[in-house]
Structures are given as C-alpha cells and as structure tokens.
Coordinates of C-alpha atoms in Angstrom, one line a residue:
Chain P
M1 CA 66.9 -20.9 92.5
L2 CA 67.3 -17.5 94.2
T3 CA 70.9 -17.1 92.8
F4 CA 69.6 -18.0 89.4
I5 CA 66.8 -15.4 89.6
L6 CA 69.2 -12.7 90.8
Q7 CA 71.7 -13.5 88.1
R8 CA 69.1 -13.3 85.4
L9 CA 67.6 -10.0 86.9
L10 CA 71.0 -8.4 87.0
G11 CA 71.7 -9.5 83.4
A12 CA 68.4 -8.1 82.2
F13 CA 69.0 -4.9 84.1
L14 CA 72.4 -4.4 82.4
V15 CA 70.9 -5.2 79.0
I16 CA 68.1 -2.7 79.5
L17 CA 70.6 0.0 80.6
G18 CA 72.5 -0.7 77.3
V19 CA 69.3 -0.5 75.3
V20 CA 68.4 2.8 76.9
S21 CA 71.9 4.2 76.1
I22 CA 71.6 3.2 72.5
V23 CA 68.1 4.6 72.1
F24 CA 69.3 7.8 73.8
L25 CA 72.2 8.0 71.4
L26 CA 70.0 7.5 68.3
I27 CA 69.0 11.1 68.2
H28 CA 72.7 12.1 68.2
M29 CA 73.4 9.9 65.3
I30 CA 71.4 12.0 62.9
P31 CA 73.8 13.5 60.4
G32 CA 73.7 17.3 60.7
D33 CA 71.5 19.2 63.2
P34 CA 68.5 17.2 64.4
V35 CA 66.5 20.3 65.2
E36 CA 66.9 21.7 61.7
I37 CA 65.8 18.3 60.2
M38 CA 62.8 18.2 62.5
L39 CA 61.6 21.7 61.8
G40 CA 62.7 22.0 58.2
E41 CA 64.7 24.7 56.4
S42 CA 62.1 27.4 56.7
A43 CA 61.9 27.5 60.5
S44 CA 63.0 30.7 62.2
S45 CA 66.1 30.6 64.4
A46 CA 63.9 31.5 67.5
D47 CA 61.8 28.4 66.9
R48 CA 64.9 26.3 66.5
E49 CA 66.4 27.5 69.7
A50 CA 63.0 27.0 71.5
L51 CA 62.9 23.3 70.3
R52 CA 66.5 22.8 71.1
A53 CA 65.9 24.0 74.7
A54 CA 62.7 21.9 74.9
L55 CA 64.5 18.8 73.9
G56 CA 67.4 19.7 76.1
L57 CA 69.8 19.4 73.1
N58 CA 71.6 22.6 74.2
L59 CA 72.9 20.9 77.4
P60 CA 76.1 18.8 77.7
I61 CA 75.5 15.2 76.7
G62 CA 76.2 13.8 80.1
V63 CA 73.5 16.1 81.6
Q64 CA 71.1 15.1 78.8
F65 CA 71.6 11.4 79.5
Q66 CA 70.9 12.0 83.2
N67 CA 67.7 13.9 82.4
Y68 CA 66.7 11.2 80.0
L69 CA 67.2 8.5 82.7
Y70 CA 65.4 10.6 85.3
G71 CA 62.5 11.1 82.9
L72 CA 62.3 7.3 82.2
L73 CA 62.1 6.5 85.8
H74 CA 59.0 8.7 86.0
L75 CA 57.6 7.2 82.8
D76 CA 58.2 10.5 81.1
T77 CA 59.5 10.1 77.6
G78 CA 59.2 13.7 76.5
I79 CA 56.7 15.6 74.4
S80 CA 55.8 14.7 70.8
I81 CA 56.8 17.4 68.4
H82 CA 54.1 16.5 65.9
F83 CA 51.1 15.9 68.2
R84 CA 52.3 18.4 71.0
R85 CA 51.3 15.8 73.6
P86 CA 53.2 13.7 76.1
V87 CA 54.7 10.7 74.3
T88 CA 53.5 8.3 77.1
E89 CA 49.9 9.3 76.4
L90 CA 50.4 8.4 72.7
L91 CA 51.9 5.1 73.6
L92 CA 49.1 4.2 76.0
E93 CA 46.6 5.0 73.3
R94 CA 48.2 2.7 70.8
L95 CA 49.2 -0.1 73.2
P96 CA 45.8 -2.0 73.3
A97 CA 45.7 -2.4 69.5
T98 CA 49.2 -4.0 69.4
G99 CA 48.3 -6.1 72.4
L100 CA 45.2 -7.4 70.7
L101 CA 47.1 -8.2 67.5
A102 CA 49.8 -10.0 69.4
L103 CA 47.3 -12.1 71.3
A104 CA 45.4 -13.0 68.2
T105 CA 48.7 -13.9 66.5
L106 CA 49.7 -16.1 69.4
L107 CA 46.4 -18.0 69.4
I108 CA 46.5 -18.6 65.6
T109 CA 50.2 -19.7 65.9
L110 CA 49.5 -22.2 68.6
A111 CA 46.4 -23.5 66.9
L112 CA 48.4 -24.2 63.7
A113 CA 51.9 -25.0 64.8
L114 CA 51.2 -27.6 67.4
P115 CA 49.0 -29.9 65.2
L116 CA 51.4 -29.4 62.2
G117 CA 54.5 -30.3 64.2
V118 CA 52.9 -33.2 66.0
I119 CA 51.5 -34.7 62.8
A120 CA 54.9 -34.2 61.0
A121 CA 56.7 -36.0 63.9
V122 CA 54.2 -38.9 64.3
R123 CA 53.9 -39.6 60.6
R124 CA 57.6 -39.0 60.0
N125 CA 58.9 -39.4 56.4
T126 CA 55.4 -39.6 54.9
W127 CA 53.6 -37.0 52.8
W128 CA 52.2 -35.5 55.9
D129 CA 55.7 -34.7 57.1
T130 CA 56.9 -33.4 53.7
G131 CA 53.7 -31.3 53.4
A132 CA 54.0 -29.8 56.8
M133 CA 57.7 -29.0 56.5
S134 CA 57.3 -27.6 53.0
F135 CA 54.6 -25.3 54.3
S136 CA 57.0 -24.3 57.1
M137 CA 59.7 -23.5 54.5
L138 CA 57.3 -21.4 52.5
G139 CA 56.2 -19.6 55.7
V140 CA 59.8 -18.6 56.6
S141 CA 60.5 -17.3 53.1
I142 CA 57.4 -15.2 52.5
P143 CA 57.8 -11.6 53.7
N144 CA 55.0 -10.0 55.7
F145 CA 54.8 -7.0 53.4
W146 CA 54.0 -9.3 50.5
L147 CA 51.8 -11.8 52.2
G148 CA 49.7 -9.0 53.7
P149 CA 48.7 -7.4 50.4
L150 CA 48.1 -10.9 48.9
L151 CA 45.7 -11.7 51.7
I152 CA 44.0 -8.4 51.3
L153 CA 43.7 -9.0 47.6
V154 CA 42.1 -12.5 48.0
F155 CA 40.1 -12.2 51.2
S156 CA 39.1 -8.5 51.2
L157 CA 38.9 -7.5 47.6
W158 CA 37.9 -10.7 45.8
L159 CA 35.9 -12.6 48.5
G160 CA 35.0 -9.6 50.6
W161 CA 35.2 -11.5 53.9
F162 CA 37.2 -9.1 55.9
P163 CA 37.7 -5.3 56.0
I164 CA 40.7 -4.1 54.0
S165 CA 42.5 -2.2 56.7
G166 CA 42.2 -0.3 59.9
R167 CA 40.7 -1.5 63.2
S168 CA 37.0 -2.0 63.1
G169 CA 35.4 -4.9 64.9
F170 CA 36.6 -8.4 65.5
A171 CA 37.0 -9.4 61.8
S172 CA 39.6 -6.7 61.1
V173 CA 42.2 -8.4 63.4
I174 CA 42.2 -11.7 61.5
L175 CA 44.2 -10.8 58.4
P176 CA 47.0 -8.9 60.2
A177 CA 47.2 -11.7 62.8
L178 CA 47.3 -14.4 60.1
T179 CA 50.1 -12.4 58.3
L180 CA 52.2 -12.2 61.5
A181 CA 51.5 -15.8 62.5
T182 CA 52.7 -17.4 59.2
G183 CA 56.4 -16.9 60.0
L184 CA 55.9 -17.9 63.6
V185 CA 54.0 -21.1 62.7
A186 CA 56.8 -22.0 60.3
V187 CA 59.5 -21.7 62.9
L188 CA 57.5 -23.2 65.8
S189 CA 56.1 -26.2 63.9
R190 CA 59.7 -27.2 63.0
M191 CA 60.6 -27.0 66.6
V192 CA 57.6 -29.0 67.8
R193 CA 58.5 -31.6 65.2
S194 CA 62.1 -32.1 66.2
S195 CA 61.2 -31.9 69.9
M196 CA 58.5 -34.5 69.5
L197 CA 60.9 -36.8 67.5
E198 CA 63.3 -36.8 70.5
V199 CA 60.5 -37.5 73.0
L200 CA 58.9 -40.3 70.9
G201 CA 62.0 -42.5 71.4
E202 CA 61.9 -42.2 75.2
D203 CA 61.3 -45.2 77.5
Y204 CA 58.2 -43.7 79.1
M205 CA 56.5 -43.5 75.7
R206 CA 57.1 -47.2 75.2
T207 CA 55.8 -47.8 78.7
A208 CA 52.7 -45.8 78.0
R209 CA 52.0 -47.7 74.8
A210 CA 52.7 -51.0 76.6
K211 CA 50.1 -50.1 79.3
G212 CA 47.6 -50.1 76.4
L213 CA 46.8 -46.4 76.5
P214 CA 45.0 -45.2 73.3
P215 CA 47.5 -43.7 70.8
H216 CA 46.1 -40.1 71.0
R217 CA 46.6 -40.2 74.8
V218 CA 50.1 -41.5 74.5
I219 CA 51.0 -38.8 72.0
L220 CA 49.3 -35.8 73.6
H221 CA 49.5 -36.6 77.3
H222 CA 52.9 -38.3 77.5
G223 CA 54.6 -37.0 74.4
L224 CA 53.5 -33.4 73.7
R225 CA 53.6 -32.3 77.3
N226 CA 57.3 -33.3 77.5
A227 CA 58.1 -31.9 74.1
L228 CA 56.7 -28.5 74.9
L229 CA 59.6 -27.3 77.1
P230 CA 62.0 -26.2 74.4
V231 CA 59.0 -24.9 72.5
I232 CA 58.2 -22.5 75.3
T233 CA 61.7 -20.9 75.1
L234 CA 61.5 -20.5 71.3
L235 CA 58.0 -19.0 71.7
G236 CA 59.4 -16.4 74.1
L237 CA 62.2 -15.5 71.7
Q238 CA 59.8 -15.3 68.8
L239 CA 57.4 -13.0 70.6
G240 CA 59.9 -10.3 70.3
A241 CA 60.3 -10.9 66.6
L242 CA 56.5 -10.7 66.4
L243 CA 56.6 -7.2 68.0
A244 CA 59.2 -6.1 65.4
G245 CA 57.3 -7.8 62.6
A246 CA 54.3 -5.8 63.8
V247 CA 56.0 -2.6 62.6
I248 CA 55.7 -3.8 59.0
T249 CA 52.4 -5.7 59.3
E250 CA 50.7 -2.8 61.1
T251 CA 51.8 -0.5 58.3
V252 CA 50.4 -2.9 55.7
F253 CA 47.0 -3.0 57.3
S254 CA 47.0 0.5 58.8
W255 CA 46.5 -1.2 62.2
P256 CA 46.7 1.7 64.8
G257 CA 49.3 0.1 67.1
I258 CA 52.8 0.9 68.3
G259 CA 54.4 -0.3 65.1
L260 CA 52.4 2.1 62.9
L261 CA 53.1 4.9 65.4
T262 CA 56.8 4.1 64.9
I263 CA 56.7 4.5 61.1
E264 CA 54.4 7.5 61.3
S265 CA 56.7 9.3 63.7
I266 CA 59.8 8.4 61.5
Q267 CA 57.9 10.0 58.6
S268 CA 57.0 13.1 60.5
R269 CA 60.5 13.3 62.0
D270 CA 59.0 13.1 65.5
Y271 CA 62.1 11.7 67.0
P272 CA 61.1 11.6 70.7
V273 CA 58.2 9.3 69.7
V274 CA 60.5 7.1 67.6
Q275 CA 62.8 6.8 70.5
A276 CA 60.0 5.9 72.9
C277 CA 58.5 3.3 70.5
V278 CA 61.8 1.6 69.9
L279 CA 62.5 1.6 73.7
L280 CA 59.1 0.2 74.5
I281 CA 59.3 -2.7 72.0
S282 CA 62.9 -3.6 73.0
V283 CA 62.3 -3.5 76.7
T284 CA 59.1 -5.6 76.3
Y285 CA 61.2 -8.1 74.4
V286 CA 63.9 -8.3 77.1
L287 CA 61.2 -8.7 79.8
V288 CA 59.4 -11.4 77.9
N289 CA 62.7 -13.3 77.5
L290 CA 63.4 -12.9 81.1
L291 CA 60.0 -14.3 82.1
T292 CA 60.5 -17.2 79.7
D293 CA 63.8 -18.0 81.2
L294 CA 62.5 -17.9 84.7
A295 CA 59.4 -19.9 83.8
Y296 CA 61.6 -22.5 82.1
A297 CA 63.8 -22.8 85.1
W298 CA 60.8 -23.2 87.3
V299 CA 59.3 -25.9 85.2
D300 CA 62.6 -27.8 84.5
P301 CA 65.0 -27.9 87.5
R302 CA 67.9 -29.1 85.2
V303 CA 68.1 -25.5 83.8
R304 CA 68.6 -23.7 87.0
L305 CA 70.9 -26.3 88.5
G306 CA 72.9 -26.4 85.3
S307 CA 73.6 -22.7 85.3
G308 CA 73.7 -22.1 89.0
H309 CA 76.8 -24.2 89.4
Chain W
M1 CA 61.1 -34.7 44.7
R2 CA 62.8 -33.2 47.7
Y3 CA 66.3 -33.6 46.3
W4 CA 65.2 -32.1 43.0
L5 CA 63.6 -29.2 44.8
A6 CA 66.6 -28.7 47.1
G7 CA 69.1 -29.1 44.3
S8 CA 69.3 -27.6 40.9
V9 CA 66.4 -25.2 40.8
P10 CA 67.4 -22.9 43.7
V11 CA 71.0 -22.9 42.5
T12 CA 70.0 -22.0 39.0
L13 CA 67.7 -19.2 40.2
L14 CA 70.4 -17.8 42.4
I15 CA 73.0 -17.8 39.6
L16 CA 70.4 -16.1 37.4
W17 CA 69.9 -13.5 40.2
A18 CA 73.6 -12.8 40.5
L19 CA 74.2 -12.7 36.7
L20 CA 71.2 -10.3 36.1
S21 CA 72.4 -8.1 39.0
M22 CA 76.0 -7.9 37.7
G23 CA 74.9 -7.6 34.1
A24 CA 72.1 -5.1 34.6
H25 CA 74.4 -2.3 33.5
Y26 CA 75.0 -3.9 30.1
L27 CA 71.4 -4.8 29.3
P28 CA 69.3 -2.4 27.2
L29 CA 67.0 -1.6 30.1
Q30 CA 64.7 1.4 30.3
P31 CA 63.6 1.3 34.0
D32 CA 62.9 5.1 34.1
V33 CA 61.4 5.7 30.7
I34 CA 57.7 6.7 31.0
H35 CA 55.2 5.4 28.4
L36 CA 52.1 7.5 29.2
Q37 CA 49.7 5.5 27.0
E38 CA 50.7 2.3 28.7
I39 CA 50.0 3.3 32.4
L40 CA 49.0 0.2 34.4
S41 CA 48.8 -2.0 31.3
A42 CA 48.7 -5.7 31.9
P43 CA 51.6 -8.0 30.8
G44 CA 51.7 -8.4 27.0
N45 CA 54.0 -9.1 24.1
D46 CA 56.0 -5.9 24.2
A47 CA 56.3 -5.9 28.0
W48 CA 56.3 -9.3 29.5
L49 CA 55.4 -8.1 33.0
G50 CA 53.3 -5.0 32.0
Y51 CA 53.7 -1.4 33.1
D52 CA 53.5 0.3 36.4
D53 CA 51.4 3.3 37.6
L54 CA 53.8 5.8 35.9
G55 CA 54.0 3.7 32.7
R56 CA 57.4 2.2 33.3
D57 CA 58.3 -1.3 32.2
V58 CA 57.9 -3.6 35.2
L59 CA 60.4 -6.2 34.0
D60 CA 63.1 -3.6 33.5
R61 CA 62.5 -2.3 37.0
L62 CA 62.5 -5.8 38.4
I63 CA 66.0 -6.4 37.0
V64 CA 67.3 -3.2 38.4
G65 CA 65.6 -4.1 41.7
A66 CA 67.4 -7.4 41.6
R67 CA 70.6 -5.5 41.4
T68 CA 69.7 -3.4 44.4
S69 CA 68.9 -6.4 46.6
F70 CA 72.0 -8.3 45.4
L71 CA 74.4 -5.4 46.1
V72 CA 72.9 -4.7 49.5
S73 CA 73.0 -8.3 50.6
V74 CA 76.6 -8.9 49.4
W75 CA 77.8 -5.7 51.2
V76 CA 75.8 -6.3 54.4
V77 CA 76.6 -10.0 54.7
G78 CA 80.3 -9.4 53.8
L79 CA 80.8 -6.5 56.3
S80 CA 78.8 -8.2 59.0
L81 CA 80.7 -11.5 58.6
L82 CA 84.0 -9.6 58.7
V83 CA 83.3 -7.4 61.7
G84 CA 81.3 -10.1 63.6
T85 CA 83.8 -12.9 63.1
L86 CA 86.8 -10.8 64.0
L87 CA 85.3 -9.3 67.1
G88 CA 83.7 -12.5 68.3
T89 CA 86.8 -14.6 67.7
A90 CA 89.3 -12.1 69.1
T91 CA 87.4 -11.3 72.3
A92 CA 86.4 -15.0 73.0
Y93 CA 90.0 -16.2 72.5
H94 CA 91.4 -13.3 74.6
G95 CA 88.9 -14.0 77.3
G96 CA 88.5 -12.0 80.6
W97 CA 87.0 -8.6 80.7
W98 CA 87.1 -8.1 76.9
D99 CA 85.0 -11.2 76.5
R100 CA 82.5 -10.1 79.1
L101 CA 82.2 -6.7 77.6
A102 CA 81.7 -8.2 74.1
V103 CA 79.0 -10.5 75.5
L104 CA 77.2 -7.6 77.0
V105 CA 77.4 -5.5 73.8
V106 CA 76.1 -8.5 71.8
D107 CA 73.2 -9.0 74.3
V108 CA 72.3 -5.3 74.1
F109 CA 72.1 -5.4 70.3
L110 CA 70.2 -8.7 70.4
A111 CA 67.7 -7.0 72.7
F112 CA 66.4 -5.0 69.7
P113 CA 64.1 -7.5 68.1
G114 CA 64.4 -8.2 64.4
I115 CA 65.0 -5.2 62.1
L116 CA 63.6 -2.7 64.6
L117 CA 66.9 -1.0 65.2
A118 CA 67.6 -1.0 61.5
I119 CA 64.2 0.6 60.9
A120 CA 65.0 3.3 63.5
L121 CA 68.6 3.8 62.1
A122 CA 67.5 4.0 58.5
G123 CA 64.7 6.4 59.5
L124 CA 67.2 8.7 61.3
L125 CA 70.1 8.5 58.8
G126 CA 67.8 9.2 55.9
P127 CA 67.1 7.2 52.8
G128 CA 69.8 5.9 50.4
I129 CA 71.5 2.6 49.6
S130 CA 74.6 3.3 51.7
N131 CA 72.5 4.1 54.7
V132 CA 70.6 0.9 54.3
V133 CA 73.9 -1.0 54.3
I134 CA 75.0 0.8 57.4
A135 CA 71.7 0.2 59.2
L136 CA 71.6 -3.5 58.3
T137 CA 75.3 -4.1 59.1
T138 CA 74.8 -2.4 62.5
V139 CA 72.2 -5.1 63.2
G140 CA 73.7 -7.9 61.3
W141 CA 77.3 -8.3 62.7
V142 CA 75.9 -9.5 66.1
G143 CA 74.8 -12.9 64.9
Y144 CA 78.2 -13.7 63.5
A145 CA 80.0 -12.5 66.7
R146 CA 77.8 -14.7 68.8
L147 CA 78.3 -17.7 66.6
S148 CA 82.1 -17.3 66.3
R149 CA 82.4 -16.8 70.1
A150 CA 80.5 -20.1 70.7
Q151 CA 82.8 -21.8 68.2
V152 CA 86.0 -20.5 69.7
L153 CA 84.9 -21.6 73.2
S154 CA 84.4 -25.1 72.0
L155 CA 87.6 -25.2 69.9
R156 CA 90.1 -23.5 72.1
H157 CA 90.8 -26.4 74.4
R158 CA 91.3 -28.9 71.5
E159 CA 94.7 -30.5 71.4
H160 CA 95.9 -28.9 68.2
V161 CA 95.3 -25.4 69.6
Q162 CA 97.1 -26.3 72.8
A163 CA 99.9 -27.6 70.8
A164 CA 100.1 -24.4 68.8
E165 CA 100.1 -22.4 72.0
A166 CA 102.8 -24.5 73.5
L167 CA 104.9 -24.0 70.4
G168 CA 104.7 -20.2 71.1
N169 CA 102.6 -19.2 68.2
T170 CA 101.1 -15.7 68.4
K171 CA 97.4 -15.3 69.2
W172 CA 96.7 -13.9 65.8
R173 CA 98.4 -16.8 64.1
I174 CA 96.5 -19.3 66.2
I175 CA 93.2 -17.6 65.3
R176 CA 94.1 -17.5 61.6
K177 CA 95.6 -20.9 61.2
H178 CA 94.0 -23.1 63.8
L179 CA 90.6 -21.6 64.7
L180 CA 89.1 -19.9 61.7
P181 CA 89.5 -22.8 59.2
L182 CA 87.5 -25.0 61.6
M183 CA 84.9 -22.2 62.1
A184 CA 84.3 -21.7 58.4
A185 CA 81.6 -24.3 57.9
P186 CA 79.1 -23.0 60.4
L187 CA 79.9 -19.4 59.5
I188 CA 79.2 -20.2 55.8
V189 CA 75.8 -21.7 56.7
E190 CA 74.9 -18.7 58.9
A191 CA 76.0 -16.3 56.1
T192 CA 73.8 -18.2 53.6
F193 CA 70.7 -17.7 55.8
G194 CA 72.0 -14.2 56.4
I195 CA 71.6 -13.4 52.7
A196 CA 67.9 -14.4 52.8
A197 CA 67.4 -12.2 55.8
V198 CA 69.1 -9.2 54.3
V199 CA 67.1 -9.5 51.0
I200 CA 63.9 -9.5 53.0
A201 CA 65.2 -6.7 55.3
E202 CA 66.2 -4.5 52.4
A203 CA 62.9 -4.9 50.7
G204 CA 61.2 -4.3 54.0
L205 CA 63.0 -1.0 54.6
S206 CA 62.2 0.1 51.0
F207 CA 58.6 -1.0 51.5
L208 CA 58.4 1.4 54.5
G209 CA 60.0 4.1 52.4
L210 CA 63.3 4.0 54.3
G211 CA 65.4 2.3 51.6
V212 CA 66.5 3.3 48.2
Q213 CA 64.8 6.4 46.8
P214 CA 62.8 6.8 43.6
P215 CA 63.5 6.6 40.8
E216 CA 65.9 3.8 41.9
A217 CA 64.1 0.5 41.9
S218 CA 63.8 -1.9 44.8
W219 CA 61.5 -4.9 45.1
G220 CA 60.1 -3.6 48.4
A221 CA 59.3 -0.2 46.9
M222 CA 57.7 -1.8 43.9
I223 CA 55.4 -3.8 46.2
R224 CA 54.5 -0.7 48.1
D225 CA 53.6 1.2 44.9
G226 CA 51.7 -1.8 43.7
T227 CA 49.5 -2.2 46.7
R228 CA 47.7 1.1 45.7
Y229 CA 46.6 -0.4 42.4
M230 CA 45.9 -4.0 43.4
L231 CA 42.5 -4.3 41.8
V232 CA 43.4 -2.7 38.5
A233 CA 47.0 -3.9 38.1
P234 CA 47.8 -6.9 40.4
H235 CA 50.9 -7.6 38.3
M236 CA 52.6 -4.7 40.0
V237 CA 52.4 -6.5 43.4
L238 CA 52.8 -10.0 42.0
A239 CA 55.9 -9.6 39.9
P240 CA 58.3 -8.2 42.5
G241 CA 56.7 -10.4 45.2
V242 CA 57.3 -13.6 43.3
A243 CA 60.9 -12.5 42.5
L244 CA 61.6 -11.8 46.2
F245 CA 59.9 -14.9 47.4
A246 CA 61.8 -17.1 44.8
V247 CA 65.2 -15.7 45.8
V248 CA 64.5 -16.0 49.5
L249 CA 63.1 -19.5 49.2
S250 CA 66.1 -20.6 47.1
V251 CA 68.6 -19.2 49.5
N252 CA 66.8 -20.9 52.4
L253 CA 66.7 -24.2 50.6
L254 CA 70.4 -23.9 49.7
G255 CA 71.1 -23.0 53.4
D256 CA 69.2 -26.1 54.6
R257 CA 71.1 -28.3 52.2
L258 CA 74.5 -26.8 53.1
R259 CA 73.7 -27.3 56.8
D260 CA 72.8 -31.0 56.2
T261 CA 75.8 -31.5 54.0
L262 CA 78.3 -29.9 56.4
D263 CA 76.4 -31.5 59.3
I264 CA 76.1 -28.5 61.4
R265 CA 73.7 -27.9 64.3
L266 CA 72.8 -24.2 64.7
S267 CA 70.8 -23.4 67.7
G268 CA 67.1 -23.2 67.1
N269 CA 65.9 -21.0 64.3
N270 CA 67.9 -20.2 61.2
G271 CA 68.0 -16.5 61.7
S272 CA 66.0 -15.5 58.7
Q273 CA 62.6 -15.3 60.3
P274 CA 63.1 -12.5 62.9
W275 CA 63.9 -10.1 60.1
K276 CA 60.5 -10.1 58.5

C-alpha cells in the first residue's frame, strides 16, 4: 500500500510541476508584447517599463520561472493588474461561490444518476431503460451555454420561480447547479447502469435472492454497494470536468465564482489572474483524481495489488 | 424506434450540415445585410427564422455559422488525429524514455480539465478562427495520443508484428502496415465523438467571446447575442441552439452506432462531455 501511495504521490507531483510550467509559459505565448497588450496602445513607455518590472518580465526566463515557483510556494501568485490587489485574495473571495455550486451540482447529480442508472439496469430492455438512456444521450449532447439560457427562460422569466442570475440566497444556486449537473447525470447514469448489469449476474446476488430477501434490499444493499466502485472513479474524473464546465455556466448565470473570474480577467487582459485561475482549477483536478485513486485502492485491494506488482 | 433514431435521421442531418457548410459560398445568403425595420422580428414568410437584434436574417447567419463549426471541427479533429496518432504510436512502439516522456506530457495536458486550457489559450492568443483551431488542437491531440498508445501496447506483441520484426522490416513500415490498420477502428470512433466535442467547444469559445469575431457568424456567438433578448425574441436563442443540439446529438448517435458496429470498448466516457 505504501509503495502504491508513494508512486501516486510522485506521479501527481510531476504532473503538477508540468501544469505549473505550462501555466507559467502561457503569458509568454501571447503574440507580441504582453505588456503592450495589457496596457493598450496609449500607455506611456514609463508605465510599460514599470509594469514590465512589476511582472518581472524584464528578467531572464529562467529567473522568472524560479521567482514564479518561489512565489507559488508562498501562495503568492502576483498582483492583479485590474484590481491592484493580490491575486490570492481575489481567489479566496471567489472560492466559496464555486465550492457551493460544485456541492449543489454533486448532490443533484447523485440524486438523479443513481436512481436512473439502477432502474435502467434492473428493468433492462424495457421502456424504463430506453427512457433513461435517451435522457442520458440528450444530457451529453446539450451544451451548458444553451441549457442555461433555456432554464432561465422557462423557470425565471416565464414561471418566475428562481432569480435570473447572480448569487442571492439559496434559490439562486439551483438553476446553475442543474445546468452543470445535466451532463454529469448523463455520463454517470450510464456508468451506474453498466456497472449494475455486471453485478446483477453475480452469484452473491442469486444467494441474496435465494435467502428470500426483499427485492429492494437485494438491489440496493447487495447490488448497488458493489456496483458503486467504478462509479466513484468516474465521479472523481468528472468533478474536474465540472470545474471546467463551471467557467461557462458561471458566465451564463453571472455566478461570482472562480470560473467567472477567469473570463472577466481574460476580458480585462489581467493575465496574472488568468494564470492563477487556470492553475487553481487544474491543480484541484489533479488532487481530486489523486484522492479518488487512493480512496479506490483503499476500498478495493485488487487495485493496489494489481499496480504494486 | 431505436434503430430508426440511430439510423437514417442523424446521417441525413449530418450530410445536410456538411453540404450547407461547403455550399454556403454559392447560396444567395445575406448574413450581414441589416434590415432596420425588421429588428427582432419573429419568424415569418420572408424570413423563416426571423431577424436578430441588428435586423439580420437569422437563417442566413445560421448557415454561415454551420460553416464555421464544420470548418473548425474538420480542421481540429484532422490535425489532432494526425499529431496525436503519430506521437502516440511512435513513442509507444519505440518504448523506453521516449514513451515515459510522452506519457508524462499527455498526463500534464490531461490535468487541465475540459476546455479550460483552450479557453486560456484562445483568450491569450486573441480571437479569430485560426486561433480557435490552434487552441482546440493543443487540447485535442492528447486523447488520440493516449488511445493509440494503449492500442500499440496491446498490439505490439501479436504474432504478425513479431513476424514482421523478425523479417527485418523498418519500424516505420511496421507502424504503417501492421499497426495502424488495426488501430483504425477505435480511432475512427474516437474521432467521431471528437467532432461532437469540437462543435460544442467552438460554440462555447464563441459564446464566451473568444471565438470568431463579428460580423462572422458562429452558433455560440448567436446564442450569446440572443440571451439578451430572450423575452422579446426567443427565436434568436432557440434557432442556433436547436441547430447545435441537433448536430451534436446526431454525431453522438452515429458514434454510438459505429462503436456498436465495430465492437469497440472505449474506456468509460465517450470524451464529449468534458468539453462542455
């Protein structure tokens, strides 16, 4: 187990180092002079040099990278050009909103995907199955930036049940979370279905039925519990996709989280903030995946033994 | 029902999409002509899908938008497939340090969830259709590299490859004649789902204002413009949305059918969801 943990930690560390390098290089990929783009044509050359020095862009690239790494180790991701405040402060301000959105999305996803997948598997090849899987197909194919406005149109403008956008009270989180959850439900319910189908044929299921347990107990207690393992891995992978999807969904609903900050700072050419947002989302994704892997190995010994040898 | 749905309708829609895209130049379209008296008018006899907030014909813009999404998806999927397959196959077959390095690079790129990296790249490179292609290809090649690596690892110890090696064939010839033909089926399925992903991604970038620039039309930009007038002119959001949804759904259905026909098991999700 220890070897497995160390291997995974080392792997994650290398990947994070790679992610940091790419994020660092992003600002150097801007065609032309980034300082000129950030300040615009009309800026005086003194201002330009001041910003260049403030961002450290006048130093050799190796030194810049060292400084960047050093700053990251102290959770210092530079100063926002637009807000003239430390980027870390901005991120901390926006983090709770994205966290709340992610949590709500996760709850909605589980509440919908598990029943859908289980019903589709238990009533295989019936209308239940076809219905659930068609819904899943629609969910994969509908883009967030269209579903979001549609939900606003129906539930906010016509029915008036929820606020249109922004973050105000509990009701305002429902529509963005529902938008984000749709794609996730689609992928997850398919996974639950196929995983359940495999489990349903197992001997212990027959035993449980033979013992005379009531059907719901056989399915939920003996079936679903065993079917959940691969589902956990997929959920970990999809959580990252959720964070990236949040960039578009938060923009649709003006939800004041990290995703909206990313787009706002791209529009105001506030590149240190863009870098920090991309870094935060990606590193979170890597860490979530690492935790999923470790949790999976902890729950299922076959995983750690399989890759340890 | 299922076969009818999965069969002729999606294929017809996709052929229509391709034909309209390639023929857009030859149609008498007026996507940029402004009819001031028609601003936000609902669909009617002279304009089947109505007019937008500037008084431009929505149907004409829809067809030009189809062309944008078609061009971008063909370029991005083509380039990604080429780069990803070549890199993945070559490094996996060569093995050793090259393979380890390639795996690390792929892992690093996969660590950026969904289109996040493409959003950042498109934002930094600036708007424009070629920058969209660059940004999406930078993100897109990784999936094909990973898939072809997995394929090579499972194929390289087959007897016919060993026989070819024993006969003294060059690596390049073995890859070309003995590996790539067997890898084609899963790559085609992956590329089909890739088209759906790129169509959504291009529209997503344009929705965020990072894609093609006005007055060029894109479905994503049309949806963004439409959201401001949803109460007075819902057709501005509905028309491009339905078009986008129909194309993506058709591609996904086609991909599902291809996967079943070619009998391929791809790991887990089909790749189209994370791009949303």
